[in-house]
One Martini backbone bead per residue (centre of mass of N, CA, C, O) as a GRO file, in nm:
protein
  391
    1UNK     BB    1  -3.635 -11.730  -7.472
    2UNK     BB    2  -3.333 -11.666  -7.216
    3UNK     BB    3  -3.254 -11.484  -6.952
    4UNK     BB    4  -2.998 -11.357  -6.762
    5UNK     BB    5  -2.971 -11.193  -6.488
    6UNK     BB    6  -2.778 -10.995  -6.265
    7UNK     BB    7  -2.910 -11.198  -5.989
    8UNK     BB    8  -2.888 -11.522  -6.143
    9UNK     BB    9  -3.156 -11.530  -6.254
   10UNK     BB   10  -3.427 -11.662  -6.538
   11UNK     BB   11  -3.594 -11.529  -6.785
   12UNK     BB   12  -3.867 -11.574  -6.927
   13UNK     BB   13  -3.966 -11.608  -7.319
   14UNK     BB   14  -4.261 -11.546  -7.516
   15UNK     BB   15  -4.537 -11.660  -7.787
   16UNK     BB   16  -4.836 -11.640  -7.773
   17UNK     BB   17  -5.067 -11.848  -7.966
   18UNK     BB   18  -5.357 -11.749  -7.974
   19UNK     BB   19  -5.270 -11.646  -8.333
   20UNK     BB   20  -5.342 -12.034  -8.376
   21UNK     BB   21  -5.660 -12.082  -8.350
   22UNK     BB   22  -5.665 -12.441  -8.176
   23UNK     BB   23  -5.938 -12.725  -8.093
   24UNK     BB   24  -5.760 -12.912  -8.044
   25UNK     BB   25  -5.490 -13.067  -8.115
   26UNK     BB   26  -5.355 -13.124  -8.383
   27UNK     BB   27  -5.392 -12.845  -8.444
   28UNK     BB   28  -5.137 -12.778  -8.232
   29UNK     BB   29  -4.941 -12.935  -8.393
   30UNK     BB   30  -4.995 -12.781  -8.691
   31UNK     BB   31  -4.819 -12.488  -8.505
   32UNK     BB   32  -4.588 -12.616  -8.462
   33UNK     BB   33  -4.532 -12.647  -8.743
   34UNK     BB   34  -4.611 -12.406  -8.929
   35UNK     BB   35  -4.490 -12.174  -8.677
   36UNK     BB   36  -4.303 -12.191  -8.436
   37UNK     BB   37  -4.068 -12.284  -8.603
   38UNK     BB   38  -4.002 -12.067  -8.821
   39UNK     BB   39  -3.953 -11.849  -8.579
   40UNK     BB   40  -3.731 -12.036  -8.491
   41UNK     BB   41  -3.593 -11.971  -8.783
   42UNK     BB   42  -3.578 -11.735  -8.809
   43UNK     BB   43  -3.404 -11.650  -8.500
   44UNK     BB   44  -3.225 -11.796  -8.477
   45UNK     BB   45  -3.279 -12.035  -8.302
   46UNK     BB   46  -3.229 -12.365  -8.089
   47UNK     BB   47  -3.466 -12.140  -7.900
   48UNK     BB   48  -3.818 -12.190  -7.768
   49UNK     BB   49  -4.075 -12.038  -7.660
   50UNK     BB   50  -4.454 -12.086  -7.588
   51UNK     BB   51  -4.742 -11.942  -7.481
   52UNK     BB   52  -4.960 -12.184  -7.462
   53UNK     BB   53  -5.314 -12.275  -7.626
   54UNK     BB   54  -5.612 -12.468  -7.465
   55UNK     BB   55  -5.876 -12.559  -7.546
   56UNK     BB   56  -6.141 -12.790  -7.433
   57UNK     BB   57  -6.069 -12.982  -7.584
   58UNK     BB   58  -5.741 -13.059  -7.605
   59UNK     BB   59  -5.709 -13.034  -7.263
   60UNK     BB   60  -5.846 -13.327  -7.246
   61UNK     BB   61  -5.694 -13.520  -7.452
   62UNK     BB   62  -5.483 -13.488  -7.274
   63UNK     BB   63  -5.518 -13.578  -7.001
   64UNK     BB   64  -5.680 -13.840  -7.056
   65UNK     BB   65  -5.348 -13.889  -7.277
   66UNK     BB   66  -5.092 -13.897  -7.182
   67UNK     BB   67  -4.932 -14.034  -7.429
   68UNK     BB   68  -5.028 -13.731  -7.586
   69UNK     BB   69  -4.796 -13.613  -7.427
   70UNK     BB   70  -4.582 -13.766  -7.453
   71UNK     BB   71  -4.599 -13.644  -7.801
   72UNK     BB   72  -4.559 -13.310  -7.719
   73UNK     BB   73  -4.324 -13.293  -7.629
   74UNK     BB   74  -4.189 -13.458  -7.856
   75UNK     BB   75  -4.214 -13.197  -7.975
   76UNK     BB   76  -4.107 -12.975  -7.892
   77UNK     BB   77  -3.840 -13.136  -7.866
   78UNK     BB   78  -3.793 -13.162  -8.199
   79UNK     BB   79  -3.893 -12.792  -8.269
   80UNK     BB   80  -3.777 -12.616  -8.023
   81UNK     BB   81  -3.947 -12.603  -7.790
   82UNK     BB   82  -4.117 -12.427  -7.488
   83UNK     BB   83  -4.300 -12.464  -7.161
   84UNK     BB   84  -4.390 -12.185  -6.932
   85UNK     BB   85  -4.657 -12.137  -7.043
   86UNK     BB   86  -5.007 -12.004  -6.980
   87UNK     BB   87  -5.325 -11.994  -7.170
   88UNK     BB   88  -5.610 -11.941  -7.003
   89UNK     BB   89  -5.759 -11.797  -7.045
   90UNK     BB   90  -5.960 -11.899  -7.297
   91UNK     BB   91  -6.185 -12.191  -7.373
   92UNK     BB   92  -6.365 -12.122  -7.633
   93UNK     BB   93  -6.313 -11.969  -7.969
   94UNK     BB   94  -6.118 -11.772  -8.085
   95UNK     BB   95  -6.147 -11.805  -8.373
   96UNK     BB   96  -6.392 -11.670  -8.408
   97UNK     BB   97  -6.575 -11.461  -8.577
   98UNK     BB   98  -6.705 -11.441  -8.301
   99UNK     BB   99  -6.588 -11.362  -7.962
  100UNK     BB  100  -6.636 -11.121  -7.775
  101UNK     BB  101  -6.803 -11.204  -7.508
  102UNK     BB  102  -6.737 -11.546  -7.458
  103UNK     BB  103  -6.441 -11.557  -7.324
  104UNK     BB  104  -6.595 -11.512  -6.997
  105UNK     BB  105  -6.652 -11.783  -7.077
  106UNK     BB  106  -6.650 -11.940  -6.804
  107UNK     BB  107  -6.644 -11.792  -6.534
  108UNK     BB  108  -6.532 -11.868  -6.197
  109UNK     BB  109  -6.884 -11.959  -6.095
  110UNK     BB  110  -6.764 -12.193  -6.327
  111UNK     BB  111  -6.678 -12.508  -6.273
  112UNK     BB  112  -6.503 -12.519  -6.531
  113UNK     BB  113  -6.263 -12.327  -6.465
  114UNK     BB  114  -6.175 -12.475  -6.307
  115UNK     BB  115  -6.100 -12.766  -6.390
  116UNK     BB  116  -5.956 -12.616  -6.612
  117UNK     BB  117  -5.747 -12.493  -6.531
  118UNK     BB  118  -5.631 -12.819  -6.355
  119UNK     BB  119  -5.562 -12.951  -6.627
  120UNK     BB  120  -5.355 -12.724  -6.676
  121UNK     BB  121  -5.162 -12.783  -6.497
  122UNK     BB  122  -5.100 -13.018  -6.529
  123UNK     BB  123  -4.967 -13.033  -6.827
  124UNK     BB  124  -4.739 -12.811  -6.736
  125UNK     BB  125  -4.634 -13.035  -6.528
  126UNK     BB  126  -4.571 -13.191  -6.844
  127UNK     BB  127  -4.387 -13.017  -6.976
  128UNK     BB  128  -4.159 -12.874  -6.835
  129UNK     BB  129  -3.818 -12.868  -6.836
  130UNK     BB  130  -3.628 -13.058  -6.726
  131UNK     BB  131  -3.486 -12.765  -6.574
  132UNK     BB  132  -3.767 -12.693  -6.442
  133UNK     BB  133  -4.052 -12.608  -6.228
  134UNK     BB  134  -4.165 -12.330  -6.303
  135UNK     BB  135  -4.498 -12.218  -6.401
  136UNK     BB  136  -4.759 -12.009  -6.541
  137UNK     BB  137  -5.082 -11.879  -6.557
  138UNK     BB  138  -5.369 -11.750  -6.728
  139UNK     BB  139  -5.658 -11.587  -6.602
  140UNK     BB  140  -5.940 -11.462  -6.543
  141UNK     BB  141  -6.059 -11.185  -6.383
  142UNK     BB  142  -6.324 -11.377  -6.309
  143UNK     BB  143  -6.518 -11.144  -6.480
  144UNK     BB  144  -6.778 -11.008  -6.594
  145UNK     BB  145  -6.945 -10.733  -6.434
  146UNK     BB  146  -7.203 -10.895  -6.501
  147UNK     BB  147  -7.370 -11.075  -6.327
  148UNK     BB  148  -7.258 -10.981  -6.099
  149UNK     BB  149  -7.239 -11.135  -5.748
  150UNK     BB  150  -7.205 -11.236  -5.490
  151UNK     BB  151  -7.246 -11.507  -5.478
  152UNK     BB  152  -7.056 -11.535  -5.756
  153UNK     BB  153  -6.813 -11.426  -5.570
  154UNK     BB  154  -6.769 -11.708  -5.364
  155UNK     BB  155  -6.752 -11.927  -5.571
  156UNK     BB  156  -6.523 -11.784  -5.688
  157UNK     BB  157  -6.333 -11.774  -5.466
  158UNK     BB  158  -6.352 -12.085  -5.383
  159UNK     BB  159  -6.239 -12.206  -5.615
  160UNK     BB  160  -5.938 -12.079  -5.559
  161UNK     BB  161  -5.921 -12.193  -5.325
  162UNK     BB  162  -5.874 -12.442  -5.426
  163UNK     BB  163  -5.666 -12.428  -5.668
  164UNK     BB  164  -5.490 -12.384  -5.489
  165UNK     BB  165  -5.445 -12.673  -5.271
  166UNK     BB  166  -5.446 -12.841  -5.571
  167UNK     BB  167  -5.146 -12.702  -5.633
  168UNK     BB  168  -5.024 -12.830  -5.394
  169UNK     BB  169  -5.053 -13.093  -5.413
  170UNK     BB  170  -4.909 -13.104  -5.765
  171UNK     BB  171  -4.600 -13.010  -5.575
  172UNK     BB  172  -4.622 -13.292  -5.413
  173UNK     BB  173  -4.597 -13.489  -5.683
  174UNK     BB  174  -4.393 -13.376  -5.885
  175UNK     BB  175  -4.207 -13.081  -5.828
  176UNK     BB  176  -4.378 -12.863  -5.925
  177UNK     BB  177  -4.470 -12.471  -6.002
  178UNK     BB  178  -4.806 -12.335  -6.015
  179UNK     BB  179  -4.915 -12.054  -6.125
  180UNK     BB  180  -5.208 -11.780  -6.107
  181UNK     BB  181  -5.299 -11.518  -6.327
  182UNK     BB  182  -5.517 -11.241  -6.310
  183UNK     BB  183  -5.535 -11.033  -6.523
  184UNK     BB  184  -5.698 -10.731  -6.568
  185UNK     BB  185  -5.940 -10.614  -6.753
  186UNK     BB  186  -6.152 -10.431  -6.914
  187UNK     BB  187  -6.476 -10.476  -6.801
  188UNK     BB  188  -6.404 -10.625  -6.557
  189UNK     BB  189  -6.441 -10.687  -6.270
  190UNK     BB  190  -6.086 -10.741  -6.258
  191UNK     BB  191  -5.942 -10.464  -6.436
  192UNK     BB  192  -5.739 -10.316  -6.218
  193UNK     BB  193  -5.457 -10.400  -6.026
  194UNK     BB  194  -5.622 -10.284  -5.792
  195UNK     BB  195  -5.857 -10.466  -5.761
  196UNK     BB  196  -5.671 -10.709  -5.773
  197UNK     BB  197  -5.584 -10.687  -5.415
  198UNK     BB  198  -5.859 -10.811  -5.246
  199UNK     BB  199  -5.861 -11.097  -5.311
  200UNK     BB  200  -5.563 -11.172  -5.299
  201UNK     BB  201  -5.578 -11.079  -5.046
  202UNK     BB  202  -5.803 -11.285  -4.971
  203UNK     BB  203  -5.673 -11.545  -5.038
  204UNK     BB  204  -5.364 -11.573  -4.948
  205UNK     BB  205  -5.159 -11.681  -5.208
  206UNK     BB  206  -4.845 -11.772  -5.387
  207UNK     BB  207  -5.066 -11.928  -5.664
  208UNK     BB  208  -5.245 -11.690  -5.657
  209UNK     BB  209  -5.205 -11.415  -5.913
  210UNK     BB  210  -5.067 -11.183  -6.165
  211UNK     BB  211  -5.130 -11.042  -6.442
  212UNK     BB  212  -4.907 -10.796  -6.654
  213UNK     BB  213  -5.044 -10.674  -6.904
  214UNK     BB  214  -4.954 -10.381  -7.101
  215UNK     BB  215  -5.263 -10.317  -7.244
  216UNK     BB  216  -5.414 -10.281  -7.049
  217UNK     BB  217  -5.309 -10.070  -6.879
  218UNK     BB  218  -5.317  -9.900  -7.032
  219UNK     BB  219  -5.595  -9.852  -7.118
  220UNK     BB  220  -5.621  -9.779  -6.767
  221UNK     BB  221  -5.422  -9.519  -6.717
  222UNK     BB  222  -5.234  -9.633  -6.583
  223UNK     BB  223  -4.882  -9.660  -6.393
  224UNK     BB  224  -4.680  -9.892  -6.377
  225UNK     BB  225  -4.501  -9.755  -6.113
  226UNK     BB  226  -4.764  -9.807  -5.947
  227UNK     BB  227  -4.891 -10.024  -6.001
  228UNK     BB  228  -4.643 -10.220  -5.851
  229UNK     BB  229  -4.593 -10.114  -5.593
  230UNK     BB  230  -4.865 -10.185  -5.510
  231UNK     BB  231  -4.832 -10.438  -5.525
  232UNK     BB  232  -4.531 -10.473  -5.356
  233UNK     BB  233  -4.767 -10.366  -5.153
  234UNK     BB  234  -4.908 -10.645  -5.154
  235UNK     BB  235  -4.858 -10.883  -5.197
  236UNK     BB  236  -4.812 -10.959  -5.474
  237UNK     BB  237  -4.786 -11.175  -5.729
  238UNK     BB  238  -4.601 -11.177  -6.045
  239UNK     BB  239  -4.664 -11.398  -6.251
  240UNK     BB  240  -4.714 -11.232  -6.521
  241UNK     BB  241  -4.586 -11.060  -6.836
  242UNK     BB  242  -4.782 -10.905  -7.105
  243UNK     BB  243  -4.611 -10.803  -7.413
  244UNK     BB  244  -4.813 -10.494  -7.509
  245UNK     BB  245  -5.052 -10.305  -7.704
  246UNK     BB  246  -5.225  -9.974  -7.773
  247UNK     BB  247  -5.400  -9.788  -7.882
  248UNK     BB  248  -5.353  -9.475  -7.928
  249UNK     BB  249  -5.565  -9.126  -7.916
  250UNK     BB  250  -5.458  -8.775  -7.911
  251UNK     BB  251  -5.766  -8.625  -8.095
  252UNK     BB  252  -6.063  -8.783  -8.118
  253UNK     BB  253  -6.167  -8.478  -8.268
  254UNK     BB  254  -6.059  -8.574  -8.487
  255UNK     BB  255  -6.191  -8.644  -8.814
  256UNK     BB  256  -5.903  -8.852  -8.865
  257UNK     BB  257  -5.916  -9.026  -8.639
  258UNK     BB  258  -6.145  -9.139  -8.646
  259UNK     BB  259  -6.143  -9.260  -8.859
  260UNK     BB  260  -5.858  -9.447  -8.789
  261UNK     BB  261  -6.064  -9.601  -8.580
  262UNK     BB  262  -6.245  -9.737  -8.717
  263UNK     BB  263  -6.044  -9.942  -8.891
  264UNK     BB  264  -6.047 -10.072  -8.591
  265UNK     BB  265  -6.374 -10.172  -8.614
  266UNK     BB  266  -6.412 -10.492  -8.509
  267UNK     BB  267  -6.615 -10.803  -8.541
  268UNK     BB  268  -6.473 -10.988  -8.291
  269UNK     BB  269  -6.344 -10.823  -8.083
  270UNK     BB  270  -6.272 -10.624  -7.840
  271UNK     BB  271  -6.284 -10.272  -7.787
  272UNK     BB  272  -6.239 -10.154  -7.573
  273UNK     BB  273  -6.292  -9.787  -7.407
  274UNK     BB  274  -6.135  -9.507  -7.322
  275UNK     BB  275  -6.080  -9.220  -7.071
  276UNK     BB  276  -6.018  -8.924  -6.911
  277UNK     BB  277  -6.043  -8.639  -6.664
  278UNK     BB  278  -5.917  -8.377  -6.471
  279UNK     BB  279  -5.990  -8.583  -6.217
  280UNK     BB  280  -5.913  -8.919  -6.334
  281UNK     BB  281  -6.156  -9.032  -6.454
  282UNK     BB  282  -6.231  -9.246  -6.610
  283UNK     BB  283  -6.394  -9.426  -6.933
  284UNK     BB  284  -6.664  -9.644  -7.109
  285UNK     BB  285  -6.605  -9.879  -7.309
  286UNK     BB  286  -6.645 -10.167  -7.498
  287UNK     BB  287  -6.666 -10.057  -7.785
  288UNK     BB  288  -6.552  -9.895  -8.009
  289UNK     BB  289  -6.797  -9.883  -8.171
  290UNK     BB  290  -6.932  -9.631  -7.941
  291UNK     BB  291  -6.761  -9.423  -7.911
  292UNK     BB  292  -6.782  -9.348  -8.223
  293UNK     BB  293  -7.097  -9.301  -8.200
  294UNK     BB  294  -7.307  -9.054  -8.267
  295UNK     BB  295  -7.275  -8.939  -7.919
  296UNK     BB  296  -7.165  -9.059  -7.785
  297UNK     BB  297  -7.017  -9.078  -7.438
  298UNK     BB  298  -6.748  -9.005  -7.523
  299UNK     BB  299  -6.483  -8.846  -7.476
  300UNK     BB  300  -6.279  -8.559  -7.652
  301UNK     BB  301  -6.097  -8.448  -7.418
  302UNK     BB  302  -5.936  -8.695  -7.474
  303UNK     BB  303  -5.745  -8.938  -7.484
  304UNK     BB  304  -5.758  -9.245  -7.624
  305UNK     BB  305  -5.795  -9.636  -7.574
  306UNK     BB  306  -5.786  -9.969  -7.705
  307UNK     BB  307  -5.826 -10.302  -7.645
  308UNK     BB  308  -5.572 -10.357  -7.879
  309UNK     BB  309  -5.318 -10.570  -7.996
  310UNK     BB  310  -5.000 -10.390  -8.112
  311UNK     BB  311  -4.724 -10.415  -8.311
  312UNK     BB  312  -4.494 -10.359  -8.135
  313UNK     BB  313  -4.288 -10.306  -8.430
  314UNK     BB  314  -4.589 -10.138  -8.551
  315UNK     BB  315  -4.737  -9.820  -8.509
  316UNK     BB  316  -4.925  -9.686  -8.628
  317UNK     BB  317  -5.063  -9.438  -8.874
  318UNK     BB  318  -5.097  -9.146  -8.881
  319UNK     BB  319  -5.248  -9.034  -8.591
  320UNK     BB  320  -5.148  -9.309  -8.434
  321UNK     BB  321  -5.085  -9.539  -8.234
  322UNK     BB  322  -4.867  -9.628  -7.891
  323UNK     BB  323  -4.761  -9.779  -7.587
  324UNK     BB  324  -4.500  -9.872  -7.584
  325UNK     BB  325  -4.407  -9.705  -7.342
  326UNK     BB  326  -4.494  -9.827  -7.144
  327UNK     BB  327  -4.365 -10.122  -7.170
  328UNK     BB  328  -4.113 -10.043  -7.104
  329UNK     BB  329  -4.217  -9.933  -6.805
  330UNK     BB  330  -4.311 -10.234  -6.712
  331UNK     BB  331  -4.028 -10.367  -6.775
  332UNK     BB  332  -3.878 -10.234  -6.561
  333UNK     BB  333  -3.991 -10.291  -6.329
  334UNK     BB  334  -3.979 -10.589  -6.390
  335UNK     BB  335  -3.675 -10.606  -6.411
  336UNK     BB  336  -3.432 -10.396  -6.386
  337UNK     BB  337  -3.405 -10.438  -6.126
  338UNK     BB  338  -3.240 -10.624  -5.890
  339UNK     BB  339  -3.506 -10.813  -5.882
  340UNK     BB  340  -3.790 -10.975  -6.095
  341UNK     BB  341  -4.099 -11.017  -6.033
  342UNK     BB  342  -4.038 -11.191  -6.247
  343UNK     BB  343  -3.989 -11.468  -6.599
  344UNK     BB  344  -4.265 -11.483  -6.705
  345UNK     BB  345  -4.258 -11.383  -7.037
  346UNK     BB  346  -4.528 -11.232  -7.262
  347UNK     BB  347  -4.622 -11.207  -7.620
  348UNK     BB  348  -4.980 -11.136  -7.722
  349UNK     BB  349  -5.017 -11.077  -8.036
  350UNK     BB  350  -5.390 -11.202  -8.142
  351UNK     BB  351  -5.479 -10.986  -8.405
  352UNK     BB  352  -5.371 -10.983  -8.719
  353UNK     BB  353  -5.608 -11.032  -8.843
  354UNK     BB  354  -5.768 -10.831  -8.783
  355UNK     BB  355  -5.630 -10.553  -8.879
  356UNK     BB  356  -5.638 -10.372  -9.108
  357UNK     BB  357  -5.628 -10.513  -9.432
  358UNK     BB  358  -5.353 -10.390  -9.503
  359UNK     BB  359  -5.189 -10.474  -9.224
  360UNK     BB  360  -5.253 -10.777  -9.274
  361UNK     BB  361  -5.102 -11.108  -9.308
  362UNK     BB  362  -5.114 -11.330  -9.612
  363UNK     BB  363  -4.902 -11.493  -9.495
  364UNK     BB  364  -4.708 -11.730  -9.337
  365UNK     BB  365  -4.473 -11.465  -9.346
  366UNK     BB  366  -4.608 -11.283  -9.260
  367UNK     BB  367  -4.598 -11.381  -8.915
  368UNK     BB  368  -4.340 -11.461  -8.894
  369UNK     BB  369  -4.244 -11.230  -8.905
  370UNK     BB  370  -4.356 -11.045  -8.693
  371UNK     BB  371  -4.322 -11.259  -8.475
  372UNK     BB  372  -4.021 -11.171  -8.459
  373UNK     BB  373  -3.985 -10.923  -8.408
  374UNK     BB  374  -4.090 -10.881  -8.208
  375UNK     BB  375  -3.881 -11.065  -8.032
  376UNK     BB  376  -3.704 -10.902  -8.083
  377UNK     BB  377  -3.787 -10.631  -7.902
  378UNK     BB  378  -3.799 -10.736  -7.657
  379UNK     BB  379  -3.462 -10.887  -7.667
  380UNK     BB  380  -3.367 -10.568  -7.699
  381UNK     BB  381  -3.517 -10.455  -7.403
  382UNK     BB  382  -3.358 -10.687  -7.229
  383UNK     BB  383  -3.100 -10.643  -7.284
  384UNK     BB  384  -3.056 -10.307  -7.169
  385UNK     BB  385  -3.143 -10.401  -6.868
  386UNK     BB  386  -2.934 -10.628  -6.847
  387UNK     BB  387  -2.995 -10.892  -6.971
  388UNK     BB  388  -2.862 -11.260  -7.114
  389UNK     BB  389  -2.956 -11.421  -7.303
  390UNK     BB  390  -2.963 -11.752  -7.384
  391UNK     BB  391  -2.891 -12.022  -7.581
   0.00000   0.00000   0.00000
């Protein structure tokens, strides 16, 4: 979906296909047919943006076979779909029964991460619509925080510098400008937007910036305006933003609240949980079940937020809610000003099948309805900010 900003520029809205995990090229093609095109039709649109997730095997198949890449581009066009952004964070296995810490491997100290991201950049240059020359890719925020020493930090910095050089060369070769955004996430080396400033200013390259995920922003109790003002002041480019909402519990000491939170503690994904103290210090656990354990380490006198991407249009039932207000505030700052801070927005609720059983879609059509409803909400937020939806 495309929107005209009041300054005349085009803002793109997509939804991320990591909600339909597939490891192979055949699986990706099936996603387009079984999920993405039905969402487009449900919205009544001639064209729909998707934030494509290409796992290692799918990316390898495409980068080693130009005919396969042309075939994917043809299939996108045929189904009324377009790609201006990729999700390069998960490397493989995102549809496994247990993902947890696996999603952070390989990290930016491992050569595989650089190779994979380089491949994604080359592929995106070949998938961009004919009238678009700018593409974006979100990626791991350096590494999970453990086992990350100065030696690995040096390797990660060197890899990102090499990536920037390759992106420059790709631009010269194709005319396409592909940018990469580190995506701060709780528990990672770069947990917050503030954590991103030092490594990104050290690299100081306009093709390497930040991807602001509004669920992660909220989980870390960051104020959107403060965070985005600091990035602007540091001249860190906001490459893209993922529109998502975290799980919020106002009174975690209440037994009913804890019982409700327990329904979201599931075995597939990590649900990092955070709270703040009266001094503003951030406390957290790596997973929600750790926070809920008897005698757990997390203070329960202030609200908790958990890294669980809940559907944008459907807040959890009381006594829980979502951090949709944080998303609204962030979006106001991102695209509500005289010029957008970013032109690539991506709805990323990948946890539909990890929701409590009674909330999960039980049929493909229900998932289609849910994704369409999320995109409708995002569209309404954008038009309320003065953007005009384009055909």
